[in-house]
Short mmCIF file of C-alpha atoms and ligand atoms in Angstrom, two decimals:
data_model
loop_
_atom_site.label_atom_id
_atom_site.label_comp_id
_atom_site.label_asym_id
_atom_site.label_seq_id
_atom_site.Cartn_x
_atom_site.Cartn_y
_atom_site.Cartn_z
CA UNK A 9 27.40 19.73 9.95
CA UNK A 10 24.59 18.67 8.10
CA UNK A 11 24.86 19.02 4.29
CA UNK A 12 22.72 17.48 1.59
CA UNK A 13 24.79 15.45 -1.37
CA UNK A 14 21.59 15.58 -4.68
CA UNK A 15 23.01 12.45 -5.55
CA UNK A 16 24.10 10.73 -2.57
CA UNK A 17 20.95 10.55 -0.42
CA UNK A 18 21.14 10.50 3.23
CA UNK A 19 20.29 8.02 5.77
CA UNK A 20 18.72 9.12 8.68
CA UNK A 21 18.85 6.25 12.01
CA UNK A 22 15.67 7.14 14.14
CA UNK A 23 17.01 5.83 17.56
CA UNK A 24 13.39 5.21 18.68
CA UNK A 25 14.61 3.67 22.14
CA UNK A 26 14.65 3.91 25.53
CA UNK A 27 18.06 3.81 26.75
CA UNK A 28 21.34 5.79 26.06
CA UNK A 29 23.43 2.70 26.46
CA UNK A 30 21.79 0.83 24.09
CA UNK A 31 21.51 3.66 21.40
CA UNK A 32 24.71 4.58 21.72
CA UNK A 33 26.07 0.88 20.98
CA UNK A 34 22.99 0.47 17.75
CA UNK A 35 24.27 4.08 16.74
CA UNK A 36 27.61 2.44 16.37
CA UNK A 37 26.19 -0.59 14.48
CA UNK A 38 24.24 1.25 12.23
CA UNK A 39 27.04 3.57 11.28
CA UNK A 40 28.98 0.51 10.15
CA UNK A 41 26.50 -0.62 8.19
CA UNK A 42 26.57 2.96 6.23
CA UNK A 43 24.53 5.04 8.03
CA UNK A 44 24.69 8.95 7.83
CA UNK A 45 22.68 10.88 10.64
CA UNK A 46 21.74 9.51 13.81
CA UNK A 47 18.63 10.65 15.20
CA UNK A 48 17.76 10.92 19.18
CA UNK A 49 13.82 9.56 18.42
CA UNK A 50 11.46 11.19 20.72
CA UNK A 51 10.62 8.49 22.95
CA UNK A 52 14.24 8.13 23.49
CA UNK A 53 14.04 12.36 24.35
CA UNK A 54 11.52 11.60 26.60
CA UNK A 55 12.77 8.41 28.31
CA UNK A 56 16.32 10.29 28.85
CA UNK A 57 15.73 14.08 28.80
CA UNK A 58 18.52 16.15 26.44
CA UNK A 59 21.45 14.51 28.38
CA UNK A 60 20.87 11.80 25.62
CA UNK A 61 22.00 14.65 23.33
CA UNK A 62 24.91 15.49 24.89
CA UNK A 63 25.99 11.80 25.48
CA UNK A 64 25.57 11.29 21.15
CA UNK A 65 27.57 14.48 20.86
CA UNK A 66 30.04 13.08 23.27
CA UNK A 67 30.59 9.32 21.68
CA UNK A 68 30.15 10.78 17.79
CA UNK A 69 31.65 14.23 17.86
CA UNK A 70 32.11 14.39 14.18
CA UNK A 71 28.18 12.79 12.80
CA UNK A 72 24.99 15.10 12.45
CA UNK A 73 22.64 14.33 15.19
CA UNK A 74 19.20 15.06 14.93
CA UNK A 75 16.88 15.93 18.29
CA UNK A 76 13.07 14.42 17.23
CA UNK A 77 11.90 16.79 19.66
CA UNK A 78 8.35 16.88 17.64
CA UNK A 79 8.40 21.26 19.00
CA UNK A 80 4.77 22.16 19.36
CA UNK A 81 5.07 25.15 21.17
CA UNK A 82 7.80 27.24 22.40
CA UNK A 83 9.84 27.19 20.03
CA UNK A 84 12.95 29.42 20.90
CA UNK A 85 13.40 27.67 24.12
CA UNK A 86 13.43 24.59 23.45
CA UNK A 87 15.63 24.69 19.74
CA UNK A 88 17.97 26.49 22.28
CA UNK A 89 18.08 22.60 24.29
CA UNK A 90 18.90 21.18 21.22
CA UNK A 91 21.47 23.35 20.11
CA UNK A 92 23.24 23.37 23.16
CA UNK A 93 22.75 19.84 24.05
CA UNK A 94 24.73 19.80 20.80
CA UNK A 95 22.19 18.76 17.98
CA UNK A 96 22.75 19.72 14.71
CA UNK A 97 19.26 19.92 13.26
CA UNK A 98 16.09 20.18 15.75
CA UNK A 99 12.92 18.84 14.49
CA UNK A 100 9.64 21.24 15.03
CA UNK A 101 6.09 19.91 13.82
CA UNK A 102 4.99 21.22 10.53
CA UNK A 103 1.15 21.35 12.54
CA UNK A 104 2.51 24.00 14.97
CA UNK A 105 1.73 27.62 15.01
CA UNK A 106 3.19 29.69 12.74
CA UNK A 107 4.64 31.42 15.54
CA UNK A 108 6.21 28.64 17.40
CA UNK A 109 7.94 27.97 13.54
CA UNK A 110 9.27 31.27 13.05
CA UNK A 111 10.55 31.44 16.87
CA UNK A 112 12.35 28.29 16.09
CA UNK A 113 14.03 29.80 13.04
CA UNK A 114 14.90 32.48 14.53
CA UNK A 115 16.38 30.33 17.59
CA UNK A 116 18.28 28.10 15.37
CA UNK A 117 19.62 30.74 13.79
CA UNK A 118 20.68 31.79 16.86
CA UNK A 119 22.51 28.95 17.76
CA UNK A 120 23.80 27.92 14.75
CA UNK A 121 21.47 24.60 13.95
CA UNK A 122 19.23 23.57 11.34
CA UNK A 123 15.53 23.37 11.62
CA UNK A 124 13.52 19.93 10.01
CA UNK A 125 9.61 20.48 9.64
CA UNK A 126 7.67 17.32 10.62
CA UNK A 127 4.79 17.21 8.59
CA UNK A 128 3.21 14.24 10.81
CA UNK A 129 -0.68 15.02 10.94
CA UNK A 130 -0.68 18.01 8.65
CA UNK A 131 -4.56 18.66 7.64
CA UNK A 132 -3.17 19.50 4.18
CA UNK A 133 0.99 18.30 4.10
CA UNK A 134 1.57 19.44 0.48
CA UNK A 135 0.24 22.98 1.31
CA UNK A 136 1.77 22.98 4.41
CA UNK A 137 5.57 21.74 3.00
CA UNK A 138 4.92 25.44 1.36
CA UNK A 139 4.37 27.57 4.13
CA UNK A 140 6.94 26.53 6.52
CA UNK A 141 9.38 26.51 3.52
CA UNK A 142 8.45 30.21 3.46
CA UNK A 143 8.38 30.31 7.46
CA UNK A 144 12.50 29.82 6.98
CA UNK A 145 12.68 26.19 8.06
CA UNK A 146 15.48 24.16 6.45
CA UNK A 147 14.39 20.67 6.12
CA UNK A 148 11.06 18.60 5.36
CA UNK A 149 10.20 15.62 6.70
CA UNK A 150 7.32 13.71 5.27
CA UNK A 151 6.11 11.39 7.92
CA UNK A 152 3.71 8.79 8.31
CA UNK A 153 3.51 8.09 12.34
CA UNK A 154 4.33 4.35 13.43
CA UNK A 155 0.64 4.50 14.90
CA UNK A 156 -0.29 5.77 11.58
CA UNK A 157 1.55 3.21 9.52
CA UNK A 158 0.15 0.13 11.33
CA UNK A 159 -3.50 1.54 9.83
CA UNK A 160 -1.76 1.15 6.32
CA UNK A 161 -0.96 5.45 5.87
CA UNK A 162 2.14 5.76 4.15
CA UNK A 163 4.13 8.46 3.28
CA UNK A 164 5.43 7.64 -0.34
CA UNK A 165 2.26 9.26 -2.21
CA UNK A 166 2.65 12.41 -0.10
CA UNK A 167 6.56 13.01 -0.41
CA UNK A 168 5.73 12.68 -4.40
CA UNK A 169 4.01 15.87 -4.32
CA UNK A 170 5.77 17.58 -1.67
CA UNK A 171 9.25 17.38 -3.71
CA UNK A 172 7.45 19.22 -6.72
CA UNK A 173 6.63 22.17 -4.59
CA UNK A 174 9.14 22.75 -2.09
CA UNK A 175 13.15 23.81 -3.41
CA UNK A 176 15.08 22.52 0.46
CA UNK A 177 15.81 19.08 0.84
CA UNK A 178 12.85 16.50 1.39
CA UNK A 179 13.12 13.64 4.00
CA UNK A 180 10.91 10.91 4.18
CA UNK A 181 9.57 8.49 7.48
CA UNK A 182 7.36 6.21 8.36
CA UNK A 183 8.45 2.29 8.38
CA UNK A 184 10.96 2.50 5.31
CA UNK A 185 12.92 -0.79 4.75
CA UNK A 186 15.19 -1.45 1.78
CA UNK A 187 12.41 -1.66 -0.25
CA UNK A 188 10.62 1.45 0.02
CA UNK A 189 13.81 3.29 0.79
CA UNK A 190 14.52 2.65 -3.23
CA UNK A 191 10.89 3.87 -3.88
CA UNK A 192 11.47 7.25 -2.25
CA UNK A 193 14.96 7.87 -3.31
CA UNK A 194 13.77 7.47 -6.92
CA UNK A 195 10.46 9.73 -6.48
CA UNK A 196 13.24 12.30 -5.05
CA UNK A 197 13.76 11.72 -0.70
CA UNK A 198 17.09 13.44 -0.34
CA UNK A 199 16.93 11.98 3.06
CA UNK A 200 15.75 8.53 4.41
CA UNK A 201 14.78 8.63 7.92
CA UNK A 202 14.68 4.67 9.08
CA UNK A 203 14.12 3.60 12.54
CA UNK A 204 12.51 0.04 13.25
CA UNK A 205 13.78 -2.45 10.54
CA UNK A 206 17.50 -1.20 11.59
CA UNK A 207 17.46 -0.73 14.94
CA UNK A 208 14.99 -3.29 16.08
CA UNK A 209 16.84 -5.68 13.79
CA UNK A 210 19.16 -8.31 15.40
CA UNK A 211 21.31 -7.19 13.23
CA UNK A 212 21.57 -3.58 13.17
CA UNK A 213 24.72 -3.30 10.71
CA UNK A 214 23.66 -5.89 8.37
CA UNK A 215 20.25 -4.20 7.88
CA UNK A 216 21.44 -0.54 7.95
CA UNK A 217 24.14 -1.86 4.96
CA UNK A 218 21.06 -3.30 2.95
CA UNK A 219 19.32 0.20 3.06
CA UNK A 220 22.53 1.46 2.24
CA UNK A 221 22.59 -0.36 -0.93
CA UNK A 222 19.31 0.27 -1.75
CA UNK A 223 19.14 4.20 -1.51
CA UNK A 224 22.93 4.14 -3.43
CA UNK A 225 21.33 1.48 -6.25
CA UNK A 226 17.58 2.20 -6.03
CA UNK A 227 17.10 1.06 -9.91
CA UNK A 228 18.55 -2.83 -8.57
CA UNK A 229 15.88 -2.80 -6.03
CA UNK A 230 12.95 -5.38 -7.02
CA UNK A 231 9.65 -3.76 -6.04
CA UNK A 232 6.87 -6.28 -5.84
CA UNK A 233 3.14 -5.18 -4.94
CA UNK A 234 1.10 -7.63 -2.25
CA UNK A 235 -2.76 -7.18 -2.31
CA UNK A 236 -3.67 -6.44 1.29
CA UNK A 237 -4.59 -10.60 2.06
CA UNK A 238 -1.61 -11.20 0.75
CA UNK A 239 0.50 -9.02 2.81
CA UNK A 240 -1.27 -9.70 5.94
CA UNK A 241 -0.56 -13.53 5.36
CA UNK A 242 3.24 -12.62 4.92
CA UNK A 243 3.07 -10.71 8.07
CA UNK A 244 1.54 -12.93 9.84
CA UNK A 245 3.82 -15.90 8.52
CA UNK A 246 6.79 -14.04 10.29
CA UNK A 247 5.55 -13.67 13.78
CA UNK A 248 3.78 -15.67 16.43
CA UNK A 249 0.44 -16.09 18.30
CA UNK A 250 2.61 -14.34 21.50
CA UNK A 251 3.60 -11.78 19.68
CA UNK A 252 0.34 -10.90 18.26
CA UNK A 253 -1.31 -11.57 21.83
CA UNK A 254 1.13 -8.80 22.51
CA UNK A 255 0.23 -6.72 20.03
CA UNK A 256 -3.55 -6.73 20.60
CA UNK A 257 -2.98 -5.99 24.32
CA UNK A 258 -3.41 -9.81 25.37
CA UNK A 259 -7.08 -9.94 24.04
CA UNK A 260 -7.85 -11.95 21.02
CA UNK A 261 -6.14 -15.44 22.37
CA UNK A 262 -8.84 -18.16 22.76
CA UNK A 263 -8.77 -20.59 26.23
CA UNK A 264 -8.61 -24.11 26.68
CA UNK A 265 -7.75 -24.32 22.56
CA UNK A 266 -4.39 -26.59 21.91
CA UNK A 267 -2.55 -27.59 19.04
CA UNK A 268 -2.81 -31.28 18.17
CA UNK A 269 0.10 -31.59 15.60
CA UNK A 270 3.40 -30.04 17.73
CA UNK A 271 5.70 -27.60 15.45
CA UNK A 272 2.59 -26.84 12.87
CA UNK A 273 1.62 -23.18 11.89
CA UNK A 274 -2.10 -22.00 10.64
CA UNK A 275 -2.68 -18.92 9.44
CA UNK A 276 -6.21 -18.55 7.52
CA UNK A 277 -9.73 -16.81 7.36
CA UNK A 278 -12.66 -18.08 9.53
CA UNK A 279 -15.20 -19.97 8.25
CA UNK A 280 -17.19 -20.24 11.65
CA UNK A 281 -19.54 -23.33 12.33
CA UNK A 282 -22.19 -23.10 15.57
CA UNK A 283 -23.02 -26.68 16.29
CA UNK A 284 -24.00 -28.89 19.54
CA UNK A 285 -22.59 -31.44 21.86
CA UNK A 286 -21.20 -34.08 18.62
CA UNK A 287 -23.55 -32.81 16.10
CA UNK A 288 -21.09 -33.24 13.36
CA UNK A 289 -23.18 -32.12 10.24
CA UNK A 290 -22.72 -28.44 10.10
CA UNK A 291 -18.88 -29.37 10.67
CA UNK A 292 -18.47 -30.84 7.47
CA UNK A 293 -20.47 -28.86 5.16
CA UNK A 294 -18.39 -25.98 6.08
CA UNK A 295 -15.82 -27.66 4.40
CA UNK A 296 -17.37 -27.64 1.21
CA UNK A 297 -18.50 -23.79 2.12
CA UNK A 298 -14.70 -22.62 2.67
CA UNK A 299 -12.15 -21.36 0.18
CA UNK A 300 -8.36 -21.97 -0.10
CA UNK A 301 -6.70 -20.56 2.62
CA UNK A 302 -9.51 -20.61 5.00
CA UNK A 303 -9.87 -21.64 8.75
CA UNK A 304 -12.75 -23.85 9.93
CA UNK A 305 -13.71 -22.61 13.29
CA UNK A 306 -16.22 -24.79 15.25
CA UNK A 307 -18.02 -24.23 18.36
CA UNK A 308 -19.43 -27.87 19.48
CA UNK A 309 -19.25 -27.49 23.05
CA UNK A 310 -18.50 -30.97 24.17
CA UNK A 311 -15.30 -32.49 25.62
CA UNK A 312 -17.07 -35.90 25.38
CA UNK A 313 -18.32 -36.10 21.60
CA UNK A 314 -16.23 -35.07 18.52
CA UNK A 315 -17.87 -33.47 15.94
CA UNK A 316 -14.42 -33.58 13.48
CA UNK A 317 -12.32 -36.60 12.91
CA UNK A 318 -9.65 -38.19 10.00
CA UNK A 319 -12.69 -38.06 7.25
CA UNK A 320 -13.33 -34.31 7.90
CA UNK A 321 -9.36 -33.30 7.85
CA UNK A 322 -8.73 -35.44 4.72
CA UNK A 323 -11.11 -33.66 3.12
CA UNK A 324 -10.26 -30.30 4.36
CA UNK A 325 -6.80 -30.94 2.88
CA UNK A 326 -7.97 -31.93 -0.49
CA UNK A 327 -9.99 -28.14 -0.97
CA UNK A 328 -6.84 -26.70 0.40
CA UNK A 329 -8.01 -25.25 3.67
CA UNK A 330 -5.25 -24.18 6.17
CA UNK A 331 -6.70 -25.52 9.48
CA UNK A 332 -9.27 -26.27 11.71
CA UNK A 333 -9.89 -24.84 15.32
CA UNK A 334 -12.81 -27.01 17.92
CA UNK A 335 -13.70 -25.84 21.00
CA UNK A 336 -14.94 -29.14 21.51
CA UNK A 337 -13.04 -32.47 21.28
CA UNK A 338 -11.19 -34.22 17.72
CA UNK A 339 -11.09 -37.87 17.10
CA UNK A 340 -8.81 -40.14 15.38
CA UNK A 341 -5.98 -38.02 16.24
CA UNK A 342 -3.50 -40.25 15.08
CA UNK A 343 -4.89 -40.37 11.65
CA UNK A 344 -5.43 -36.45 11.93
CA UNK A 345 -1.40 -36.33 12.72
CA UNK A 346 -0.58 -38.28 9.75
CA UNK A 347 -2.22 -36.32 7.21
CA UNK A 348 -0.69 -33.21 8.89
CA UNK A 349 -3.17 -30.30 8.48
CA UNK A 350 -2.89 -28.41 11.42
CA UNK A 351 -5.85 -28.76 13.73
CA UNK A 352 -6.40 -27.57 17.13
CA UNK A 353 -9.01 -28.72 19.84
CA UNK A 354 -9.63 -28.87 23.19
CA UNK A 355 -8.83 -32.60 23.73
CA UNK A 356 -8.84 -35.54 21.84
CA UNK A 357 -11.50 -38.52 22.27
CA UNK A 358 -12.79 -41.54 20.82
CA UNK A 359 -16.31 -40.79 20.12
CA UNK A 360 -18.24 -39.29 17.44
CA UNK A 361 -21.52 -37.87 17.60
CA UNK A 362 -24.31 -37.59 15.00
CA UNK A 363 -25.08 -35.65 11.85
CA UNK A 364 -28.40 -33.91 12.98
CA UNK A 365 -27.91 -31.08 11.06
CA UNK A 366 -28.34 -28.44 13.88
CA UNK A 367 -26.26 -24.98 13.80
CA UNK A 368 -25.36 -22.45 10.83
CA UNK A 369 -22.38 -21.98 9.28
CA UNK A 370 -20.68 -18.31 9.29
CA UNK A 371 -23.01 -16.30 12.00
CA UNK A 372 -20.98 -14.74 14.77
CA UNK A 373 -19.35 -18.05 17.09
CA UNK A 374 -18.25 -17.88 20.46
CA UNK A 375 -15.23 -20.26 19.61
CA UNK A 376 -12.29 -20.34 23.22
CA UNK A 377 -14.04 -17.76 24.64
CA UNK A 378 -13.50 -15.15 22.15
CA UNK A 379 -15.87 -13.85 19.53
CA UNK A 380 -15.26 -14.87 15.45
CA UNK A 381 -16.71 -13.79 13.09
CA UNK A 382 -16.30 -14.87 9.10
CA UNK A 383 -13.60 -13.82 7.71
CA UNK A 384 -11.75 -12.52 10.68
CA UNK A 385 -7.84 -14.26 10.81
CA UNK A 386 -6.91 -16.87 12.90
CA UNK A 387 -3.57 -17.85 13.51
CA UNK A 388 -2.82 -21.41 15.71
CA UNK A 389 1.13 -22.20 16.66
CA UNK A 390 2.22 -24.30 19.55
CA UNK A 391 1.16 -21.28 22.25
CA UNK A 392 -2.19 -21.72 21.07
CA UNK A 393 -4.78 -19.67 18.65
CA UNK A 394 -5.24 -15.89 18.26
CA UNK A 395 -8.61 -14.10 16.90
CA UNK A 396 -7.53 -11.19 14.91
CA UNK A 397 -10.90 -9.42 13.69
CA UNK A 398 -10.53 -8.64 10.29
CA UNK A 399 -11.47 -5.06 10.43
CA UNK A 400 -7.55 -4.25 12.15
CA UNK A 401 -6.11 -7.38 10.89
CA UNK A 402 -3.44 -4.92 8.62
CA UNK A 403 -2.69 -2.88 11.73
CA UNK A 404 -2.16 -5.97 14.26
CA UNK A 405 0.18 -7.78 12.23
CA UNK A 406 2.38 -4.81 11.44
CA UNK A 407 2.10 -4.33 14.93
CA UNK A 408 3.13 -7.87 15.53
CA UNK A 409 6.04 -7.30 13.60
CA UNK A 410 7.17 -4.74 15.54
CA UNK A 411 6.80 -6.40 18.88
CA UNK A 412 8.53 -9.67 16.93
CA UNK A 413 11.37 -7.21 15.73
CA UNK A 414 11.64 -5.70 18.75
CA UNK A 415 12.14 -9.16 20.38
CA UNK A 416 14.87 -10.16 18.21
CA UNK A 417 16.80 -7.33 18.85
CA UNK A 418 16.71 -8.31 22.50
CA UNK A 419 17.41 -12.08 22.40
CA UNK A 420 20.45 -10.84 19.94
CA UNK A 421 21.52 -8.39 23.42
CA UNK A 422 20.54 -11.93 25.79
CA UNK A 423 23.01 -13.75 23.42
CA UNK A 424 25.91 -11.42 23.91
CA UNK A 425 25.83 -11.90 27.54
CA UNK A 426 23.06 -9.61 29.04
CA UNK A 427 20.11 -10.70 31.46
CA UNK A 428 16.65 -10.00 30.42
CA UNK A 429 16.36 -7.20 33.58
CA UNK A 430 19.54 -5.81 32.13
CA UNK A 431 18.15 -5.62 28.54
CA UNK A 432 14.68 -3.74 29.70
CA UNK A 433 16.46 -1.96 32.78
CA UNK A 434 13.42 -3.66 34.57
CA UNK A 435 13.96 -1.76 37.81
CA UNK A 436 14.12 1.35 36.23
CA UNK A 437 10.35 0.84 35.08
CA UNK A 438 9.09 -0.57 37.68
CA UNK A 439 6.30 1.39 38.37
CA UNK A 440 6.63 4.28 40.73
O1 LIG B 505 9.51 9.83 14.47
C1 LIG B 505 9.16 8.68 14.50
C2 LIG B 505 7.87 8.29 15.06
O2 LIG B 505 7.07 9.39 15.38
C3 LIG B 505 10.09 7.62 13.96
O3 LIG B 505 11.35 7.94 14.34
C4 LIG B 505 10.01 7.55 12.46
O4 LIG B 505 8.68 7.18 12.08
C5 LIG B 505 10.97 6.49 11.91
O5 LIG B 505 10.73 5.27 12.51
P1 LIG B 505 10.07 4.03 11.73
O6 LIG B 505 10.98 3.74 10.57
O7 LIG B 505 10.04 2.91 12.73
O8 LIG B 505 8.71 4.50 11.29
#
């Protein structure tokens, strides 16, 4: 049964799946890697209805398993599920009634499990963590929701004040890795509830062992602070223009845009250029307009007249800018391939146009048939170039992540001898 060591904090394994199989066999990894609890995450509840329970109970008779069954109403009936699908600790929202909290107190009593208090989307958490520690409730979790997260809410600031006020033991959620696992256990998480950077990992023991070491050695843990750019660009460094076409629901990927250098990776912020058919002046003021670490994104229109060419990248590479996206044509690609900037275009001709001077550089472009505007992110790879606009660039690349995460963890399954179908049980959710 569950029980709460002060000085040996607990992890917590969300199993935010969709099979049993498959949880079952990352439960198993992640307990090697020095995992406590296992949690059945609620879209795993909802994929496989409280036989997912039983089958946890069933293959780890002697671990505490949580139920994520996020209670919002009825409370008695359905901690009774939990219990006697054989859960140790049911999870009820914080945000529900006080009635449906006190029914499930009473019910777990009942039964003989533990309640945990989500305080996901609690107007006021820290007064909240209060009241349902009077309600009776034996556990708080302080939980930023993945949704949540990928707008940059996290839960650290909150737990820091709940812990002061409440006297049962305070868990913590919301995107931990081995980083901010050591940040919570040292402002005072007595339990670490971790689902996507261990179970989405490709490897499940390895990373459940590094957040292992980290909440048993939080002082070793080196803590570094990004500013926001910064942490966008190491996102965004770590997955591709699929995943984040994934991510964004397939919008944001502009047409008939190509990579001209094979194997080369831009990730930067627009600087957009409006020109015409091989007007190449507006082109190559930009450059002198754009900042380390920005993208040079021209609209020129023409597949016949190249408003960029070796000149322009040379000197792009010299200020430090990360790429440059045409939808229009490039010239003197082979010149372009030796310097190596990354540039991307819709084909490659001989011919340059003229510097009229025409266009403006950073209004809203039409660049691929998608929208830019300055300062949104652009990222080119060999699939071709994503818009992300810069007002959700944050929340897309954590999103990213997760989709890239989420792949790994699947090629790891391909490698051991699955099929794809097998993997996603495609037939299964197929739609009905
Ligand atoms: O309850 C949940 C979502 O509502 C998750 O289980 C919890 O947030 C932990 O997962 P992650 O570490 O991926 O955020």
């Amino acid at each position: 049964m569950s029980k709460v060591d002060p000085n040996k904090p607990i992890i917590q394994v969300a199993l935010d799946l969709l099979e049993t199989d498959r949880a079952i066999q990352i439960a198993k990894e992640s307990l090697e890697g020095g995992a406590d609890w296992l949690e059945a995450g609620t879209p795993l509840i909802k994929s496989e209805g409280m036989d997912v329970i039983r089958k946890l109970r069933d293959a780890f008779p002697e671990k505490t398993i949580i139920a994520d069954m996020k209670i919002t109403d009825t409370g008695a009936m359905e901690v009774e599920m939990g219990a006697k699908a054989g859960a140790d600790i049911v999870v009820v929202l914080a945000s529900a009634d006080d009635s449906t909290i006190l029914e499930s107190v009473r019910a777990a009593r009942k039964y003989g499990v533990k309640i945990m208090a989500d305080l996901i989307s609690a107007n006021d958490p820290v007064a909240r963590s209060m009241e349902v520690e009077k309600l009776g409730v034996d556990y708080i979790n302080v939980h930023a929701g993945i949704d949540q997260q990928m707008e940059g809410l996290d839960s650290l600031s909150i737990m820091k004040e709940v812990v002061k006020k409440v006297n049962i033991p305070v868990a913590i959620a919301g995107g931990l890795d081995a980083v901010s696992c050591a940040e919570a256990v040292i402002a005072g998480a007595d339990i670490v509830v971790v689902g996507g950077n261990i179970v989405r990992s490709s490897n499940v023991t390895a990373s459940a062992r590094a957040i292992r070491e980290s909440v048993d050695s939080p002082a070793k843990v080196q803590i570094t602070r990004l500013s926001r750019d910064d942490e966008i660009r190491t996102i965004l460094e770590s997955v591709s223009t699929s995943n984040i076409s994934d991510a964004m629901h397939r919008k944001g990927a502009m047409q008939d845009i190509f990579s001209m250098m094979e194997g080369k990776k831009m990730i930067g912020t627009a600087v957009t250029v409006q020109t015409f058919k091989g007007d190449w002046a507006k082109a190559v003021e930009a450059i002198d307009e754009a900042k380390e670490g920005d993208v040079i994104v021209i609209y020129n229109g023409s597949r016949h007249v190249a408003p960029w060419g070796g000149l322009a990248t040379l000197s792009c590479l010299n200020k430090g800018v990360a790429g440059v996206v045409i939808d229009g044509a490039v010239r003197d690609i082979d010149e372009v391939r030796k310097i190596g900037l990354p540039v991307f275009a819709t084909c490659h001709v001989p011919n340059a146009g003229e510097p009229k001077g025409f266009g403006e550089i950073n209004s809203e472009i039409v660049c691929g048939n998608q929208t830019v505007n300055p300062g949104d992110y652009i990222v080119g790879d060999d699939n071709g170039v994503v818009v992300i606009p810069k007002e959700r660039a944050y929340e897309i690349a954590r999103r990213a992540k997760e989709v890239e995460k989420t792949e790994q963890r699947l090629f790891e399954e391909i490698r051991r001898g699955a099929t794809l179908s097998e993997v996603m049980k495609l037939k299964k959710w197929e739609k009905h």
